[in-house]
Coordinates of C-alpha atoms in Angstrom, one line a residue:
M26 CA 4.4 -18.7 -7.0
K27 CA 2.3 -16.1 -8.4
L28 CA 0.8 -13.4 -6.2
R29 CA -2.8 -14.4 -6.7
H30 CA -1.8 -18.0 -5.7
Q31 CA -0.2 -16.6 -2.5
L32 CA -3.0 -14.3 -1.7
A33 CA -5.6 -17.4 -2.3
L34 CA -3.6 -19.7 0.0
S35 CA -3.2 -17.3 2.7
A36 CA -6.8 -16.3 2.7
F37 CA -7.7 -20.1 2.6
A38 CA -5.4 -20.9 5.5
V39 CA -7.1 -18.3 7.6
F40 CA -10.4 -19.3 6.5
A41 CA -9.7 -22.9 7.2
L42 CA -8.4 -22.1 10.7
I43 CA -11.2 -20.0 11.7
F44 CA -14.1 -21.9 10.2
S45 CA -12.6 -25.3 11.5
G46 CA -11.9 -23.9 14.9
S47 CA -15.1 -22.2 15.3
G48 CA -17.2 -25.3 14.2
L49 CA -15.1 -27.7 16.5
T50 CA -15.6 -25.2 19.4
L51 CA -19.3 -24.9 18.8
I52 CA -19.7 -28.7 18.7
E53 CA -17.6 -28.9 22.0
I54 CA -19.6 -26.2 23.8
S55 CA -22.9 -27.9 22.8
A56 CA -21.7 -31.3 24.1
R57 CA -20.6 -29.7 27.4
L58 CA -24.0 -27.9 27.6
R59 CA -26.0 -31.3 27.1
Q60 CA -23.5 -32.9 29.6
Q61 CA -24.4 -30.1 32.0
D62 CA -28.0 -30.6 31.4
Q63 CA -27.6 -34.4 32.4
I64 CA -25.9 -33.6 35.6
D65 CA -28.6 -31.0 36.5
A66 CA -31.2 -33.7 35.9
L67 CA -29.2 -35.9 38.0
I68 CA -29.1 -33.7 40.8
A69 CA -32.8 -32.7 40.4
Q70 CA -33.7 -36.4 40.5
N71 CA -31.5 -37.0 43.5
R72 CA -33.3 -34.2 45.5
A73 CA -36.7 -35.7 44.5
I74 CA -35.8 -39.0 45.7
D75 CA -34.5 -37.6 49.0
G76 CA -37.7 -35.9 49.4
M77 CA -39.8 -39.2 48.9
L78 CA -37.3 -41.0 51.1
S79 CA -37.7 -38.6 53.9
S80 CA -41.5 -38.7 53.6
A81 CA -41.5 -42.4 53.7
A82 CA -39.5 -42.5 56.8
A83 CA -41.7 -40.3 58.5
L84 CA -44.8 -42.4 57.8
M85 CA -43.0 -45.6 58.8
A86 CA -42.8 -44.1 62.3
F87 CA -46.6 -44.1 62.5
T88 CA -47.5 -47.3 60.5
P89 CA -47.4 -50.6 62.6
S90 CA -45.6 -53.5 60.7
S91 CA -44.7 -57.0 61.5
F92 CA -41.5 -56.7 59.7
S93 CA -38.2 -55.4 61.1
P94 CA -37.4 -51.9 60.6
Q95 CA -34.7 -52.8 58.3
R96 CA -37.0 -55.0 56.4
Q97 CA -39.7 -52.4 56.4
L98 CA -37.3 -49.8 55.1
Q99 CA -36.1 -51.8 52.3
N100 CA -39.7 -52.6 51.2
Q101 CA -40.5 -49.0 51.4
L102 CA -37.5 -48.0 49.1
E103 CA -38.3 -50.6 46.7
K104 CA -41.9 -49.5 46.3
I105 CA -40.6 -45.9 45.9
L106 CA -38.4 -46.8 43.1
A107 CA -41.0 -48.9 41.4
D108 CA -43.7 -46.3 41.6
S109 CA -41.5 -43.4 40.4
A110 CA -41.2 -42.7 36.7
L111 CA -37.2 -42.3 37.0
E112 CA -35.5 -41.1 33.8
T113 CA -32.1 -42.6 35.1
G114 CA -30.9 -45.6 37.0
V115 CA -31.0 -45.5 40.6
R116 CA -29.5 -47.7 43.3
I117 CA -29.7 -47.3 47.2
L118 CA -27.1 -48.8 49.5
D119 CA -26.8 -49.2 53.3
E120 CA -23.7 -48.1 55.1
E121 CA -22.1 -51.5 54.7
G122 CA -22.6 -51.1 50.8
R123 CA -25.4 -53.6 50.5
I124 CA -27.9 -52.9 47.9
M125 CA -31.4 -52.2 49.4
A126 CA -33.1 -51.0 46.2
D127 CA -32.1 -50.9 42.4
S128 CA -33.9 -49.5 39.4
G129 CA -32.0 -49.9 36.1
F130 CA -28.7 -49.1 37.7
P131 CA -25.8 -50.3 35.3
E132 CA -23.5 -53.0 36.4
I133 CA -20.3 -51.4 37.8
D134 CA -17.7 -53.0 39.8
D135 CA -17.7 -52.0 43.4
D136 CA -14.0 -51.1 43.3
Q137 CA -14.8 -48.4 40.9
M138 CA -17.1 -46.7 43.4
E139 CA -16.2 -44.5 46.3
T140 CA -18.2 -43.7 49.3
P141 CA -19.0 -40.3 49.5
Q142 CA -18.7 -38.0 52.7
N143 CA -21.7 -36.3 54.4
D144 CA -22.9 -33.3 52.5
Q145 CA -20.9 -34.3 49.5
I146 CA -22.1 -35.3 46.1
W147 CA -19.7 -37.5 44.4
M148 CA -20.0 -37.5 40.5
K149 CA -17.8 -39.1 37.9
I150 CA -17.8 -40.9 34.4
K151 CA -17.4 -44.6 34.5
N152 CA -17.0 -47.0 31.9
T153 CA -19.4 -50.0 31.3
A154 CA -20.1 -52.8 28.7
A155 CA -22.8 -50.6 27.4
G156 CA -20.7 -47.6 27.3
P157 CA -19.8 -44.6 29.5
V158 CA -22.2 -43.5 32.2
L159 CA -22.3 -40.8 34.5
I160 CA -22.5 -41.7 38.1
S161 CA -23.6 -39.4 41.1
A162 CA -23.5 -40.6 44.7
H163 CA -24.4 -38.9 48.0
V164 CA -25.3 -39.8 51.6
L165 CA -28.7 -39.2 52.9
P166 CA -29.2 -39.6 56.8
L167 CA -32.4 -41.2 57.5
N168 CA -33.7 -41.8 61.0
D169 CA -30.8 -43.8 62.7
T170 CA -29.1 -45.0 59.5
R171 CA -27.3 -43.6 56.6
L172 CA -28.3 -44.4 53.0
I173 CA -26.1 -44.1 49.8
I174 CA -28.1 -43.0 47.1
Q175 CA -26.5 -43.7 43.7
S176 CA -27.9 -42.5 40.3
S177 CA -26.6 -43.0 36.8
A178 CA -27.1 -41.2 33.2
D179 CA -26.1 -42.8 30.1
L180 CA -23.6 -40.7 27.9
G181 CA -23.6 -43.0 24.9
A182 CA -26.2 -41.0 23.3
L183 CA -24.3 -37.8 24.0
R184 CA -21.2 -39.3 22.5
R185 CA -22.8 -40.6 19.4
N186 CA -24.5 -37.4 18.8
V187 CA -21.1 -35.6 19.0
Q188 CA -19.5 -38.0 16.5
N189 CA -22.6 -37.5 14.3
Q190 CA -22.0 -33.7 14.4
L191 CA -18.3 -34.2 13.7
G192 CA -19.2 -36.3 10.7
L193 CA -21.6 -33.9 9.4
F194 CA -19.3 -31.0 10.1
F195 CA -16.5 -32.6 8.2
F196 CA -18.6 -32.7 4.9
I197 CA -19.9 -29.2 5.4
N198 CA -16.2 -28.4 5.9
L199 CA -15.3 -30.0 2.6
A200 CA -18.0 -28.4 0.7
A201 CA -17.1 -24.8 2.5
Y202 CA -13.6 -25.2 1.6
A203 CA -14.4 -26.1 -2.1
V204 CA -16.6 -23.1 -2.6
Y205 CA -14.3 -20.7 -0.7
W206 CA -11.4 -21.9 -2.8
L207 CA -13.2 -21.3 -6.1
A208 CA -14.3 -18.1 -4.9
L209 CA -10.7 -17.1 -3.9
I210 CA -9.3 -18.1 -7.2
V211 CA -11.7 -15.9 -8.9
V212 CA -11.5 -12.9 -6.6
S213 CA -7.7 -13.1 -6.4
R214 CA -7.4 -13.2 -10.1
R215 CA -9.5 -9.9 -10.5
L216 CA -7.6 -8.3 -7.7
T217 CA -4.2 -9.2 -9.0
Q218 CA -4.8 -8.7 -12.6
P219 CA -3.9 -5.0 -12.7
V220 CA -0.7 -5.8 -10.7
E221 CA 0.2 -8.7 -13.2
Q222 CA -0.6 -6.1 -16.1
L223 CA 1.9 -3.5 -14.4
A224 CA 4.5 -6.4 -14.2
E225 CA 3.9 -7.3 -17.8
G226 CA 4.2 -3.7 -18.8
E227 CA 7.4 -3.4 -16.7
R228 CA 8.9 -6.3 -18.6
Q229 CA 7.9 -5.0 -21.9
I230 CA 9.6 -1.6 -20.9
A231 CA 12.7 -3.4 -19.6
G232 CA 12.8 -5.2 -23.0
G233 CA 12.9 -1.9 -25.1
R234 CA 9.2 -1.5 -25.9
W235 CA 9.0 2.0 -24.5
S236 CA 5.5 2.8 -26.0
Q237 CA 3.9 0.1 -23.8
R238 CA 1.2 1.2 -21.5
V239 CA -1.1 -0.5 -18.9
P240 CA -4.8 -0.1 -18.6
G241 CA -6.1 1.3 -15.3
S242 CA -8.7 -1.3 -13.9
G243 CA -9.4 -2.5 -10.3
A244 CA -9.6 -0.7 -7.3
Q245 CA -8.9 3.1 -7.1
E246 CA -5.4 2.6 -5.6
L247 CA -4.5 0.2 -8.4
K248 CA -6.0 2.7 -11.0
T249 CA -3.8 5.5 -9.6
L250 CA -0.8 3.1 -9.5
A251 CA -1.5 2.3 -13.2
E252 CA -1.7 6.1 -14.0
N253 CA 1.5 6.8 -12.3
F254 CA 3.1 3.8 -14.0
N255 CA 2.0 5.2 -17.6
R256 CA 3.1 8.8 -16.6
M257 CA 6.8 7.3 -15.6
A258 CA 6.8 5.2 -18.9
E259 CA 5.9 8.1 -21.0
T260 CA 8.7 10.0 -19.3
V261 CA 11.0 7.4 -19.9
E262 CA 10.0 7.0 -23.5
Q263 CA 10.5 10.9 -23.8
K264 CA 14.1 10.6 -22.3
V265 CA 14.9 7.7 -24.3
A266 CA 13.9 9.5 -27.5
E267 CA 15.8 12.7 -26.4
L268 CA 18.8 10.5 -25.9
E269 CA 18.5 8.8 -29.2
T270 CA 18.0 12.2 -31.0
E271 CA 20.9 13.6 -29.2
N272 CA 23.1 10.5 -30.0
Q273 CA 22.2 11.0 -33.7
E274 CA 22.9 14.7 -33.6
K275 CA 26.1 13.8 -32.0
E276 CA 27.0 11.3 -34.7
I277 CA 25.9 13.7 -37.4
F278 CA 27.9 16.5 -35.8
I279 CA 31.1 14.0 -35.6
N280 CA 30.8 13.0 -39.2
N281 CA 30.4 16.5 -40.3
L282 CA 33.3 17.7 -38.1
S283 CA 35.4 14.8 -39.6
H284 CA 34.4 15.9 -43.1
E285 CA 35.1 19.6 -42.4
M286 CA 38.6 18.7 -41.0
K287 CA 39.5 16.3 -43.7
T288 CA 39.0 18.8 -46.4
P289 CA 41.6 21.4 -45.4
L290 CA 44.0 18.7 -44.2
T291 CA 43.8 16.9 -47.6
S292 CA 44.7 20.2 -49.4
I293 CA 47.6 21.0 -46.9
L294 CA 48.9 17.4 -47.2
G295 CA 48.6 17.5 -51.1
Y296 CA 50.2 21.0 -51.5
T297 CA 53.0 20.0 -48.9
Q298 CA 53.9 16.9 -50.8
L299 CA 53.8 18.8 -54.0
L300 CA 56.3 21.4 -52.8
R301 CA 58.4 18.7 -51.5
R302 CA 58.5 16.5 -54.5
T303 CA 58.2 19.0 -57.3
K304 CA 60.4 21.6 -58.5
M305 CA 58.0 24.7 -58.7
S306 CA 58.4 28.3 -59.8
P307 CA 58.6 30.8 -57.1
Q308 CA 55.1 32.1 -58.3
D309 CA 53.5 28.6 -58.1
A310 CA 55.3 28.0 -54.9
E311 CA 53.9 31.3 -53.3
Q312 CA 50.3 30.2 -54.7
A313 CA 50.9 26.9 -53.0
L314 CA 51.9 28.5 -49.6
D315 CA 48.8 30.7 -49.9
I316 CA 46.5 27.8 -50.1
I317 CA 48.1 26.0 -47.3
E318 CA 48.0 29.1 -45.2
S319 CA 44.1 29.7 -46.1
E320 CA 43.2 26.0 -45.2
A321 CA 45.3 26.3 -42.0
R322 CA 43.5 29.3 -40.9
R323 CA 40.3 27.6 -41.8
M324 CA 41.1 24.9 -39.4
E325 CA 42.0 27.4 -36.7
R326 CA 38.6 29.1 -37.3
L327 CA 36.8 25.8 -37.1
S328 CA 38.4 24.8 -33.8
S329 CA 37.8 28.3 -32.3
R330 CA 34.0 28.0 -33.3
L331 CA 34.1 24.5 -31.7
M332 CA 35.5 25.8 -28.6
Q333 CA 33.0 28.6 -28.5
L334 CA 30.2 26.0 -28.8
I335 CA 31.7 24.0 -25.9
V336 CA 31.8 27.2 -23.8
A337 CA 28.2 28.2 -24.7
A338 CA 27.0 25.0 -23.7
R339 CA 28.3 25.5 -20.2
P340 CA 26.1 27.4 -17.5
L341 CA 26.6 31.0 -17.6
S342 CA 28.4 32.8 -14.6
E343 CA 26.7 35.9 -13.2
C344 CA 25.6 38.2 -16.0
S345 CA 26.2 41.8 -15.8
A346 CA 24.0 44.9 -16.4
A347 CA 24.6 46.4 -19.9
A348 CA 23.1 49.3 -21.7
L349 CA 21.5 47.8 -25.0
D350 CA 22.2 50.8 -27.2
S351 CA 25.9 50.7 -26.3
F352 CA 26.1 46.9 -26.8
I353 CA 24.6 47.2 -30.3
E354 CA 26.7 50.2 -31.2
Q355 CA 29.9 48.1 -30.4
A356 CA 28.6 45.4 -32.9
V357 CA 27.8 48.0 -35.6
L358 CA 31.5 49.4 -35.2
R359 CA 33.0 46.0 -36.0
L360 CA 30.6 45.8 -38.9
K361 CA 31.4 49.1 -40.8
P362 CA 34.3 47.9 -42.8
A363 CA 32.1 45.1 -44.4
L364 CA 29.2 47.6 -44.9
R365 CA 31.5 50.0 -46.8
E366 CA 33.0 47.2 -48.9
K367 CA 29.5 46.0 -50.2
S368 CA 28.0 49.4 -50.1
L369 CA 25.2 48.3 -47.5
R370 CA 22.8 50.6 -45.8
L371 CA 22.3 50.1 -42.0
C372 CA 19.4 51.2 -39.9
V373 CA 19.3 50.8 -36.2
E374 CA 16.4 51.2 -33.9
C375 CA 17.1 50.7 -30.1
E376 CA 15.2 51.4 -27.2
P377 CA 16.9 52.8 -24.0
L378 CA 17.0 49.5 -22.0
T379 CA 19.4 48.0 -19.5
V380 CA 19.8 44.2 -19.9
L381 CA 21.5 41.4 -17.9
I382 CA 23.9 39.6 -20.3
D383 CA 27.3 38.2 -20.9
E384 CA 28.5 40.8 -23.2
E385 CA 31.3 38.8 -24.8
L386 CA 29.3 35.8 -25.6
M387 CA 26.3 38.0 -26.8
Q388 CA 28.7 40.0 -29.0
A389 CA 29.7 36.6 -30.6
A390 CA 26.0 35.8 -31.2
L391 CA 25.0 39.1 -32.8
R392 CA 28.2 39.3 -35.0
N393 CA 27.4 35.8 -36.4
V394 CA 24.0 37.1 -37.4
L395 CA 25.1 40.3 -38.8
D396 CA 28.0 38.5 -40.9
N397 CA 25.3 36.2 -42.3
A398 CA 23.2 39.2 -43.3
V399 CA 26.2 40.9 -44.9
K400 CA 27.2 37.7 -46.8
A401 CA 23.5 37.2 -48.2
S402 CA 22.9 40.9 -49.1
Q403 CA 23.4 42.4 -52.5
P404 CA 24.8 46.0 -52.8
Q405 CA 22.8 48.9 -52.0
T406 CA 20.3 46.9 -49.8
L407 CA 19.4 47.5 -46.3
I408 CA 20.2 45.8 -43.0
T409 CA 18.0 46.6 -40.2
I410 CA 18.7 46.2 -36.4
E411 CA 15.8 46.6 -34.0
A412 CA 16.0 46.2 -30.2
K413 CA 12.7 46.7 -28.2
T414 CA 10.7 45.5 -25.3
T415 CA 7.8 43.1 -25.9
E416 CA 4.7 41.7 -23.9
T417 CA 7.1 38.6 -23.0
G418 CA 10.2 40.4 -22.4
W419 CA 12.6 42.0 -24.9
Q420 CA 14.2 41.2 -28.3
I421 CA 16.6 41.8 -30.9
T422 CA 15.9 41.5 -34.5
V423 CA 18.2 41.5 -37.5
R424 CA 16.6 41.9 -40.7
D425 CA 18.1 42.0 -44.3
E426 CA 17.0 42.2 -47.8
G427 CA 19.1 39.4 -49.2
C428 CA 18.7 36.0 -51.1
G429 CA 16.9 34.5 -48.3
I430 CA 16.8 30.9 -47.2
Q431 CA 15.5 28.3 -49.7
D432 CA 14.9 25.6 -47.2
P433 CA 11.0 25.6 -46.2
H434 CA 12.3 24.8 -42.6
P435 CA 14.7 27.8 -42.0
E436 CA 15.1 26.7 -38.3
R437 CA 17.3 23.8 -39.6
M438 CA 20.0 26.5 -40.2
L439 CA 20.5 26.5 -36.3
Q440 CA 21.9 23.0 -36.5
P441 CA 25.7 22.5 -36.5
F442 CA 27.2 22.2 -40.0
V443 CA 23.9 22.8 -41.7
M444 CA 24.5 25.4 -44.5
E445 CA 22.1 27.0 -47.0
D446 CA 24.7 27.5 -49.8
Q447 CA 27.7 25.3 -49.7
A448 CA 29.5 27.1 -52.4
R449 CA 29.0 30.5 -50.9
S450 CA 30.0 29.1 -47.3
R451 CA 33.2 27.6 -48.7
K452 CA 33.9 30.9 -50.4
H453 CA 33.5 32.9 -47.1
H454 CA 35.3 30.1 -45.1
G455 CA 32.1 29.1 -43.4
A456 CA 31.6 25.8 -41.7
G457 CA 28.0 26.0 -40.7
L458 CA 28.5 26.6 -37.0
G459 CA 27.7 30.3 -36.7
L460 CA 24.0 30.0 -36.1
A461 CA 24.5 26.8 -34.0
L462 CA 26.7 28.8 -31.7
T463 CA 24.3 31.7 -31.7
Q464 CA 21.4 29.5 -30.5
R465 CA 23.5 27.9 -27.7
I466 CA 24.5 31.4 -26.4
V467 CA 20.7 32.8 -26.6
Q468 CA 19.5 29.7 -24.9
A469 CA 22.1 30.0 -22.1
H470 CA 20.6 33.4 -21.4
G471 CA 17.1 31.8 -21.1
G472 CA 15.9 32.9 -24.6
M473 CA 15.4 31.5 -28.1
V474 CA 16.2 32.1 -31.6
E475 CA 13.4 32.6 -34.2
I476 CA 14.0 32.7 -38.1
E477 CA 11.7 33.8 -40.8
S478 CA 12.8 34.0 -44.4
Q479 CA 11.3 34.2 -47.9
P480 CA 13.5 33.4 -50.8
G481 CA 14.7 36.3 -52.8
H482 CA 13.2 38.7 -50.1
G483 CA 15.5 38.5 -47.2
T484 CA 15.9 36.9 -43.7
E485 CA 14.7 38.0 -40.3
V486 CA 16.4 36.5 -37.2
R487 CA 15.1 37.2 -33.7
F488 CA 16.7 36.9 -30.3
V489 CA 13.7 36.6 -27.9
F490 CA 14.6 36.9 -24.1
P491 CA 12.4 36.7 -21.0
P492 CA 11.7 39.6 -18.7
E493 CA 14.2 38.0 -16.0
T494 CA 17.1 39.4 -18.3
L495 CA 16.0 42.9 -17.9
A496 CA 17.2 45.1 -15.2
A497 CA 15.0 46.4 -12.4
D498 CA 14.5 49.8 -14.0
A499 CA 14.0 48.4 -17.4
K500 CA 11.4 46.0 -16.2
A501 CA 9.5 49.0 -14.7
E502 CA 9.8 50.8 -18.1
A503 CA 8.7 47.7 -20.0
S504 CA 5.5 47.3 -17.8
Q505 CA 4.7 50.9 -18.6
T506 CA 5.2 50.5 -22.3
K507 CA 3.0 47.4 -22.1
A508 CA 0.3 49.6 -20.3
R509 CA 0.6 52.1 -22.9
M510 CA 0.4 49.8 -25.9
G511 CA -2.8 48.1 -24.2
K512 CA -4.3 51.7 -23.7
S513 CA -3.5 52.5 -27.2
E514 CA -5.3 49.3 -28.5
Q515 CA -8.3 50.2 -26.4
D516 CA -8.5 53.7 -27.8
K517 CA -8.4 52.3 -31.4
E518 CA -11.3 49.9 -30.6
K519 CA -13.2 52.5 -29.1
T520 CA -12.6 55.0 -32.0
H521 CA -13.5 52.2 -34.5
E522 CA -16.7 51.6 -32.4
E523 CA -17.7 55.3 -32.6
Q524 CA -17.2 55.4 -36.4

């Protein structure tokens, strides 16, 4: 059963219980009040009759009559009942139960009546052929005798009135139920529509439609719920997109790795079978062995780079403080043989900073970039290494004057197995993992790698690090440098305004 139907049925059940119970209770209370009015009218009438009888008995003592006292009392009672405008039936009995006067009293079997005690009013409902009646009886001492005064009130009209009210209430009840049910259907539909939209959105997302969103409508709480749901759906969509991208990258990585592993293996297997099956001259055999060794070393370097990628993807252990100038000097020492071989010039500009890094990993990252700069540079060109603080932290820049990157998106070079020049990379035994490894290492330190390149004019690679990787004294110096830079800019603006 849908939520709106459950809400409508629950509200309808509560309404029916309250409305019907209240209506029946009001009808019952009204009937009781009218019955109490009849009881009060009987009591008031009995008091009036008692007064008239007492007055008549007092007059009888001073009025001479030829009748016996009993007959004289009966005549007087009949005259009083006949002259009085009574609204109910009245019957007067003597002590033996004989009727002395009667005025419209209903026919009731004597066995249904009881003789009341002195100072007691007896009152009960009796059934007659004409319907139920209310009977009251009490004893009135009069001179030397006791009279039983009985009064009656017809309850038939009251019962018929109650039945009419119940019938009318039944039709009112049906009309109220119908109107209330229709209103509940409309209101519950409007109330639950946002919830149903949320449920439908959830089903769509569960079915793979990650872009599904729900409109915010209804009460403020439901709007907030819809907004939270949309934010959750957006987060899920982003995560799914990231996972799909990651899976695609993994698939590309595995395909490229398989290709890179297959090429040297093919050469090794081919020359191994050639050596085994063909009788070769010592010179040709030596050349085949050189190729086998070269391809084996290429596979070794490839596996080593892959292990470095795996290590770089893990969280760093605690970094140690290192002098930036000494760190760059170590990288330059390893680079000098390659610089002399290609007659390259080197320019190093480094601020005296103390940084928090993993020296071994960062040496590998910087060496990858420097090796690429050497490979891309022509003889007699310049390679520049610059390390300095910036407004957002500090950075290391490597700039060459080589052939540059032809790809309009040089940042693609940071992906595994992506190479600018396949032929040159094969010549230098490259596999396209150097910059990918560099990016992993720099990201592990909280930084990022930026690449700018112009074909034919060279390439610039920057390692940009946050201020958290600066030692405490370096942070203070960086703040002072930033303040000096800001003051210098202000002075320039002031001088420009004066001119």
